PDB file of C-alpha atoms in Angstrom:
ATOM      1  CA  UNK A 172       0.000   0.000   0.000  1.00  0.00           C
ATOM      2  CA  UNK A 173       1.312   3.444  -0.896  1.00  0.00           C
ATOM      3  CA  UNK A 174       1.933   5.571   2.219  1.00  0.00           C
ATOM      4  CA  UNK A 175       4.390   8.386   1.481  1.00  0.00           C
ATOM      5  CA  UNK A 176       4.232  11.410  -0.779  1.00  0.00           C
ATOM      6  CA  UNK A 177       1.924  11.720  -3.753  1.00  0.00           C
ATOM      7  CA  UNK A 178       0.481   8.573  -5.246  1.00  0.00           C
ATOM      8  CA  UNK A 179       1.988   8.109  -8.721  1.00  0.00           C
ATOM      9  CA  UNK A 180      -1.176   6.743 -10.353  1.00  0.00           C
ATOM     10  CA  UNK A 181      -3.808   8.785  -8.523  1.00  0.00           C
ATOM     11  CA  UNK A 182      -2.234  12.027  -7.265  1.00  0.00           C
ATOM     12  CA  UNK A 183      -5.529  13.757  -6.426  1.00  0.00           C
ATOM     13  CA  UNK A 184      -7.035  17.056  -7.465  1.00  0.00           C
ATOM     14  CA  UNK A 185      -4.679  19.304  -5.480  1.00  0.00           C
ATOM     15  CA  UNK A 186      -1.586  17.733  -7.064  1.00  0.00           C
ATOM     16  CA  UNK A 187      -3.078  17.929 -10.545  1.00  0.00           C
ATOM     17  CA  UNK A 188      -3.910  21.605 -10.041  1.00  0.00           C
ATOM     18  CA  UNK A 189      -0.410  22.346  -8.765  1.00  0.00           C
ATOM     19  CA  UNK A 190       1.082  20.492 -11.751  1.00  0.00           C
ATOM     20  CA  UNK A 191      -0.942  22.662 -14.120  1.00  0.00           C
ATOM     21  CA  UNK A 192      -0.061  25.855 -12.242  1.00  0.00           C
ATOM     22  CA  UNK A 193       3.599  24.865 -12.321  1.00  0.00           C
ATOM     23  CA  UNK A 194       3.462  24.154 -16.038  1.00  0.00           C
ATOM     24  CA  UNK A 195       1.813  27.499 -16.796  1.00  0.00           C
ATOM     25  CA  UNK A 196       3.916  29.500 -14.309  1.00  0.00           C
ATOM     26  CA  UNK A 197       7.135  27.655 -15.259  1.00  0.00           C
ATOM     27  CA  UNK A 198       8.008  26.534 -11.720  1.00  0.00           C
ATOM     28  CA  UNK A 199       8.470  23.222  -9.953  1.00  0.00           C
ATOM     29  CA  UNK A 200       6.928  22.221  -6.698  1.00  0.00           C
ATOM     30  CA  UNK A 201       7.239  18.449  -6.328  1.00  0.00           C
ATOM     31  CA  UNK A 202      10.643  18.638  -4.649  1.00  0.00           C
ATOM     32  CA  UNK A 203       9.327  20.742  -1.729  1.00  0.00           C
ATOM     33  CA  UNK A 204       5.910  19.650  -0.534  1.00  0.00           C
ATOM     34  CA  UNK A 205       4.298  18.139   2.499  1.00  0.00           C
ATOM     35  CA  UNK A 206       1.558  15.545   2.784  1.00  0.00           C
ATOM     36  CA  UNK A 207      -0.879  15.736   5.684  1.00  0.00           C
ATOM     37  CA  UNK A 208      -2.153  12.747   7.554  1.00  0.00           C
ATOM     38  CA  UNK A 209      -4.688  12.600  10.358  1.00  0.00           C
ATOM     39  CA  UNK A 210      -3.250  14.926  13.028  1.00  0.00           C
ATOM     40  CA  UNK A 211      -5.423  13.370  15.746  1.00  0.00           C
ATOM     41  CA  UNK A 212      -2.969  10.507  16.137  1.00  0.00           C
ATOM     42  CA  UNK A 213      -0.296  13.061  17.143  1.00  0.00           C
ATOM     43  CA  UNK A 214      -2.540  15.055  19.468  1.00  0.00           C
ATOM     44  CA  UNK A 215      -2.812  17.934  16.996  1.00  0.00           C
ATOM     45  CA  UNK A 216      -5.780  19.531  15.234  1.00  0.00           C
ATOM     46  CA  UNK A 217      -6.294  20.341  11.562  1.00  0.00           C
ATOM     47  CA  UNK A 218      -5.883  24.025  12.441  1.00  0.00           C
ATOM     48  CA  UNK A 219      -2.417  23.198  13.872  1.00  0.00           C
ATOM     49  CA  UNK A 220      -1.531  21.416  10.628  1.00  0.00           C
ATOM     50  CA  UNK A 221      -2.752  24.394   8.612  1.00  0.00           C
ATOM     51  CA  UNK A 222      -0.678  26.836  10.690  1.00  0.00           C
ATOM     52  CA  UNK A 223       2.394  24.625  10.302  1.00  0.00           C
ATOM     53  CA  UNK A 224       1.824  24.484   6.534  1.00  0.00           C
ATOM     54  CA  UNK A 225       1.447  28.258   6.278  1.00  0.00           C
ATOM     55  CA  UNK A 226       4.701  28.780   8.222  1.00  0.00           C
ATOM     56  CA  UNK A 227       6.609  26.109   6.291  1.00  0.00           C
ATOM     57  CA  UNK A 228       5.458  26.572   2.688  1.00  0.00           C
ATOM     58  CA  UNK A 229       4.501  29.435   0.380  1.00  0.00           C
ATOM     59  CA  UNK A 230       1.280  27.779  -0.772  1.00  0.00           C
ATOM     60  CA  UNK A 231      -0.961  25.395   1.109  1.00  0.00           C
ATOM     61  CA  UNK A 232      -3.350  23.568  -1.230  1.00  0.00           C
ATOM     62  CA  UNK A 233      -6.114  21.506   0.317  1.00  0.00           C
ATOM     63  CA  UNK A 234      -9.809  21.609   1.189  1.00  0.00           C
ATOM     64  CA  UNK A 235      -9.402  23.909   4.173  1.00  0.00           C
ATOM     65  CA  UNK A 236     -12.555  25.168   5.843  1.00  0.00           C
ATOM     66  CA  UNK A 237     -12.534  28.939   6.097  1.00  0.00           C
ATOM     67  CA  UNK A 238     -13.490  29.986   9.612  1.00  0.00           C
ATOM     68  CA  UNK A 239     -13.028  32.950  11.920  1.00  0.00           C
ATOM     69  CA  UNK A 240     -10.556  31.209  14.238  1.00  0.00           C
ATOM     70  CA  UNK A 241      -8.159  30.434  11.387  1.00  0.00           C
ATOM     71  CA  UNK A 242      -8.448  33.904   9.904  1.00  0.00           C
ATOM     72  CA  UNK A 243      -7.731  35.461  13.342  1.00  0.00           C
ATOM     73  CA  UNK A 244      -4.590  33.322  13.527  1.00  0.00           C
ATOM     74  CA  UNK A 245      -3.337  34.950  10.308  1.00  0.00           C
ATOM     75  CA  UNK A 246      -4.304  32.384   7.677  1.00  0.00           C
ATOM     76  CA  UNK A 247      -5.307  34.074   4.409  1.00  0.00           C
ATOM     77  CA  UNK A 248      -7.833  32.305   2.207  1.00  0.00           C
ATOM     78  CA  UNK A 249      -8.213  32.974  -1.479  1.00  0.00           C
ATOM     79  CA  UNK A 250     -11.608  33.729  -2.930  1.00  0.00           C
ATOM     80  CA  UNK A 251     -12.524  31.956  -6.114  1.00  0.00           C
ATOM     81  CA  UNK A 252     -12.535  34.137  -9.195  1.00  0.00           C
ATOM     82  CA  UNK A 253     -14.371  31.809 -11.529  1.00  0.00           C
ATOM     83  CA  UNK A 254     -17.504  29.907 -10.617  1.00  0.00           C
ATOM     84  CA  UNK A 255     -17.152  26.692 -12.562  1.00  0.00           C
ATOM     85  CA  UNK A 256     -20.345  25.205 -11.139  1.00  0.00           C
ATOM     86  CA  UNK A 257     -22.472  26.951 -13.782  1.00  0.00           C
ATOM     87  CA  UNK A 258     -21.034  25.830 -17.076  1.00  0.00           C
ATOM     88  CA  UNK A 259     -22.864  24.544 -20.099  1.00  0.00           C
ATOM     89  CA  UNK A 260     -21.167  21.811 -22.049  1.00  0.00           C
ATOM     90  CA  UNK A 261     -22.534  20.512 -25.307  1.00  0.00           C
ATOM     91  CA  UNK A 262     -21.199  18.313 -28.031  1.00  0.00           C
ATOM     92  CA  UNK A 263     -19.925  20.250 -30.970  1.00  0.00           C
ATOM     93  CA  UNK A 264     -21.903  19.445 -34.063  1.00  0.00           C
ATOM     94  CA  UNK A 265     -21.091  20.467 -37.565  1.00  0.00           C
ATOM     95  CA  UNK A 266     -23.764  22.617 -39.141  1.00  0.00           C
ATOM     96  CA  UNK A 267     -24.151  23.171 -42.811  1.00  0.00           C
ATOM     97  CA  UNK A 268     -24.617  26.733 -43.911  1.00  0.00           C
ATOM     98  CA  UNK A 269     -27.653  27.102 -46.105  1.00  0.00           C
ATOM     99  CA  UNK A 270     -29.308  29.994 -47.857  1.00  0.00           C
ATOM    100  CA  UNK A 271     -32.701  28.458 -47.180  1.00  0.00           C
ATOM    101  CA  UNK A 272     -34.897  30.454 -44.801  1.00  0.00           C
ATOM    102  CA  UNK A 273     -36.434  28.490 -41.971  1.00  0.00           C
ATOM    103  CA  UNK A 274     -39.418  30.338 -40.558  1.00  0.00           C
ATOM    104  CA  UNK A 275     -39.472  28.089 -37.482  1.00  0.00           C
ATOM    105  CA  UNK A 276     -36.014  29.122 -36.220  1.00  0.00           C
ATOM    106  CA  UNK A 277     -37.627  31.161 -33.441  1.00  0.00           C
ATOM    107  CA  UNK A 278     -38.628  27.845 -31.848  1.00  0.00           C
ATOM    108  CA  UNK A 279     -35.056  26.522 -31.747  1.00  0.00           C
ATOM    109  CA  UNK A 280     -33.786  28.098 -28.508  1.00  0.00           C
ATOM    110  CA  UNK A 281     -36.036  25.826 -26.441  1.00  0.00           C
ATOM    111  CA  UNK A 282     -36.992  22.200 -26.475  1.00  0.00           C
ATOM    112  CA  UNK A 283     -40.512  21.261 -27.640  1.00  0.00           C
ATOM    113  CA  UNK A 284     -41.435  20.408 -24.029  1.00  0.00           C
ATOM    114  CA  UNK A 285     -40.710  23.983 -22.948  1.00  0.00           C
ATOM    115  CA  UNK A 286     -42.952  25.326 -25.712  1.00  0.00           C
ATOM    116  CA  UNK A 287     -45.670  22.840 -24.741  1.00  0.00           C
ATOM    117  CA  UNK A 288     -45.435  23.948 -21.103  1.00  0.00           C
ATOM    118  CA  UNK A 289     -45.611  27.603 -22.204  1.00  0.00           C
ATOM    119  CA  UNK A 290     -48.741  26.935 -24.249  1.00  0.00           C
ATOM    120  CA  UNK A 291     -50.260  25.004 -21.335  1.00  0.00           C
ATOM    121  CA  UNK A 292     -49.493  27.924 -18.980  1.00  0.00           C
ATOM    122  CA  UNK A 293     -51.191  30.360 -21.361  1.00  0.00           C
ATOM    123  CA  UNK A 294     -54.307  28.195 -21.602  1.00  0.00           C
ATOM    124  CA  UNK A 295     -54.420  27.488 -17.885  1.00  0.00           C
ATOM    125  CA  UNK A 296     -53.952  31.142 -16.916  1.00  0.00           C
ATOM    126  CA  UNK A 297     -56.876  32.103 -19.166  1.00  0.00           C
ATOM    127  CA  UNK A 298     -59.070  29.446 -17.599  1.00  0.00           C
ATOM    128  CA  UNK A 299     -58.061  30.302 -14.025  1.00  0.00           C
ATOM    129  CA  UNK A 300     -58.601  34.016 -14.610  1.00  0.00           C
ATOM    130  CA  UNK A 301     -61.980  33.321 -16.174  1.00  0.00           C
ATOM    131  CA  UNK A 302     -62.965  31.005 -13.318  1.00  0.00           C
ATOM    132  CA  UNK A 303     -61.955  33.556 -10.666  1.00  0.00           C
ATOM    133  CA  UNK A 304     -63.963  36.298 -12.358  1.00  0.00           C
ATOM    134  CA  UNK A 305     -66.981  34.008 -12.771  1.00  0.00           C
ATOM    135  CA  UNK A 306     -66.843  32.925  -9.102  1.00  0.00           C
ATOM    136  CA  UNK A 307     -66.708  36.611  -8.141  1.00  0.00           C
ATOM    137  CA  UNK A 308     -69.812  37.353 -10.211  1.00  0.00           C
ATOM    138  CA  UNK A 309     -67.914  39.471 -12.753  1.00  0.00           C
ATOM    139  CA  UNK A 310     -67.662  38.919 -16.473  1.00  0.00           C
ATOM    140  CA  UNK A 311     -64.635  41.117 -17.233  1.00  0.00           C
ATOM    141  CA  UNK A 312     -66.523  43.941 -18.896  1.00  0.00           C
ATOM    142  CA  UNK A 313     -68.569  41.596 -21.039  1.00  0.00           C
ATOM    143  CA  UNK A 314     -71.955  41.406 -19.315  1.00  0.00           C
ATOM    144  CA  UNK A 315     -73.908  41.096 -22.570  1.00  0.00           C
ATOM    145  CA  UNK A 316     -71.557  38.523 -24.154  1.00  0.00           C
ATOM    146  CA  UNK A 317     -72.312  34.862 -24.647  1.00  0.00           C
ATOM    147  CA  UNK A 318     -70.223  32.325 -22.785  1.00  0.00           C
ATOM    148  CA  UNK A 319     -68.054  31.610 -25.863  1.00  0.00           C
ATOM    149  CA  UNK A 320     -67.435  35.292 -26.551  1.00  0.00           C
ATOM    150  CA  UNK A 321     -66.416  35.748 -22.932  1.00  0.00           C
ATOM    151  CA  UNK A 322     -64.198  32.641 -23.083  1.00  0.00           C
ATOM    152  CA  UNK A 323     -62.606  33.793 -26.340  1.00  0.00           C
ATOM    153  CA  UNK A 324     -61.902  37.240 -24.906  1.00  0.00           C
ATOM    154  CA  UNK A 325     -60.221  35.758 -21.797  1.00  0.00           C
ATOM    155  CA  UNK A 326     -58.223  33.314 -23.879  1.00  0.00           C
ATOM    156  CA  UNK A 327     -57.027  36.158 -26.104  1.00  0.00           C
ATOM    157  CA  UNK A 328     -56.023  38.259 -23.092  1.00  0.00           C
ATOM    158  CA  UNK A 329     -54.114  35.368 -21.534  1.00  0.00           C
ATOM    159  CA  UNK A 330     -52.348  34.673 -24.846  1.00  0.00           C
ATOM    160  CA  UNK A 331     -51.370  38.318 -25.272  1.00  0.00           C
ATOM    161  CA  UNK A 332     -49.806  38.216 -21.792  1.00  0.00           C
ATOM    162  CA  UNK A 333     -47.199  35.902 -23.296  1.00  0.00           C
ATOM    163  CA  UNK A 334     -45.853  38.905 -25.217  1.00  0.00           C
ATOM    164  CA  UNK A 335     -45.725  40.909 -21.960  1.00  0.00           C
ATOM    165  CA  UNK A 336     -48.676  43.106 -22.937  1.00  0.00           C
ATOM    166  CA  UNK A 337     -50.850  42.896 -19.857  1.00  0.00           C
ATOM    167  CA  UNK A 338     -54.428  43.747 -20.835  1.00  0.00           C
ATOM    168  CA  UNK A 339     -56.477  41.987 -18.169  1.00  0.00           C
ATOM    169  CA  UNK A 340     -58.813  44.238 -16.198  1.00  0.00           C
ATOM    170  CA  UNK A 341     -59.795  41.989 -13.313  1.00  0.00           C
ATOM    171  CA  UNK A 342     -62.698  43.080 -11.138  1.00  0.00           C
ATOM    172  CA  UNK A 343     -62.336  40.716  -8.168  1.00  0.00           C
ATOM    173  CA  UNK A 344     -59.551  40.647  -5.591  1.00  0.00           C
ATOM    174  CA  UNK A 345     -58.707  37.014  -6.381  1.00  0.00           C
ATOM    175  CA  UNK A 346     -58.362  37.796 -10.087  1.00  0.00           C
ATOM    176  CA  UNK A 347     -56.188  40.829  -9.359  1.00  0.00           C
ATOM    177  CA  UNK A 348     -53.925  38.757  -7.146  1.00  0.00           C
ATOM    178  CA  UNK A 349     -53.700  36.091  -9.844  1.00  0.00           C
ATOM    179  CA  UNK A 350     -53.001  38.783 -12.448  1.00  0.00           C
ATOM    180  CA  UNK A 351     -50.155  40.192 -10.384  1.00  0.00           C
ATOM    181  CA  UNK A 352     -48.627  36.747 -10.003  1.00  0.00           C
ATOM    182  CA  UNK A 353     -48.833  36.161 -13.769  1.00  0.00           C
ATOM    183  CA  UNK A 354     -47.425  39.615 -14.575  1.00  0.00           C
ATOM    184  CA  UNK A 355     -44.334  38.979 -12.474  1.00  0.00           C
TER     185      UNK A 355
END
């Protein structure tokens, strides 16, 4: 079993990062490094090991927890400058350039399921708004309309909300609250 230094086959993330930094910065580091083992067996704490590493070496690379005690003892922690947790990776595909006009290109930014959910939200918001107005005894300015005219008007208003043109004029408190939630 391998017990000393850096494992030759699986050096770990810290060693790989230091190798890359050394390659880019044109310096070596593998001849002056320390490896930490469980300090509990020597009656020490991880903070003691960190302080020893800061006093002994220029750089101390590990998964050190940043806390107030360590900062008060003079340990400086670096803040990350690049958040690599939000990265989009896709396979590169070759695309052929064509002079043909595709009128459906506006649909391409999203998957068909997103468009289906958007359409469902538009339909459902029209129905919910209509139901809230009906339960409140209001007909959205259409007292002399038939049911289908009223339904068509509400469906149109909910569809036009998709373009961020808010035209609903709700009469009941519940409909106004729903309208505010849909406008946000």
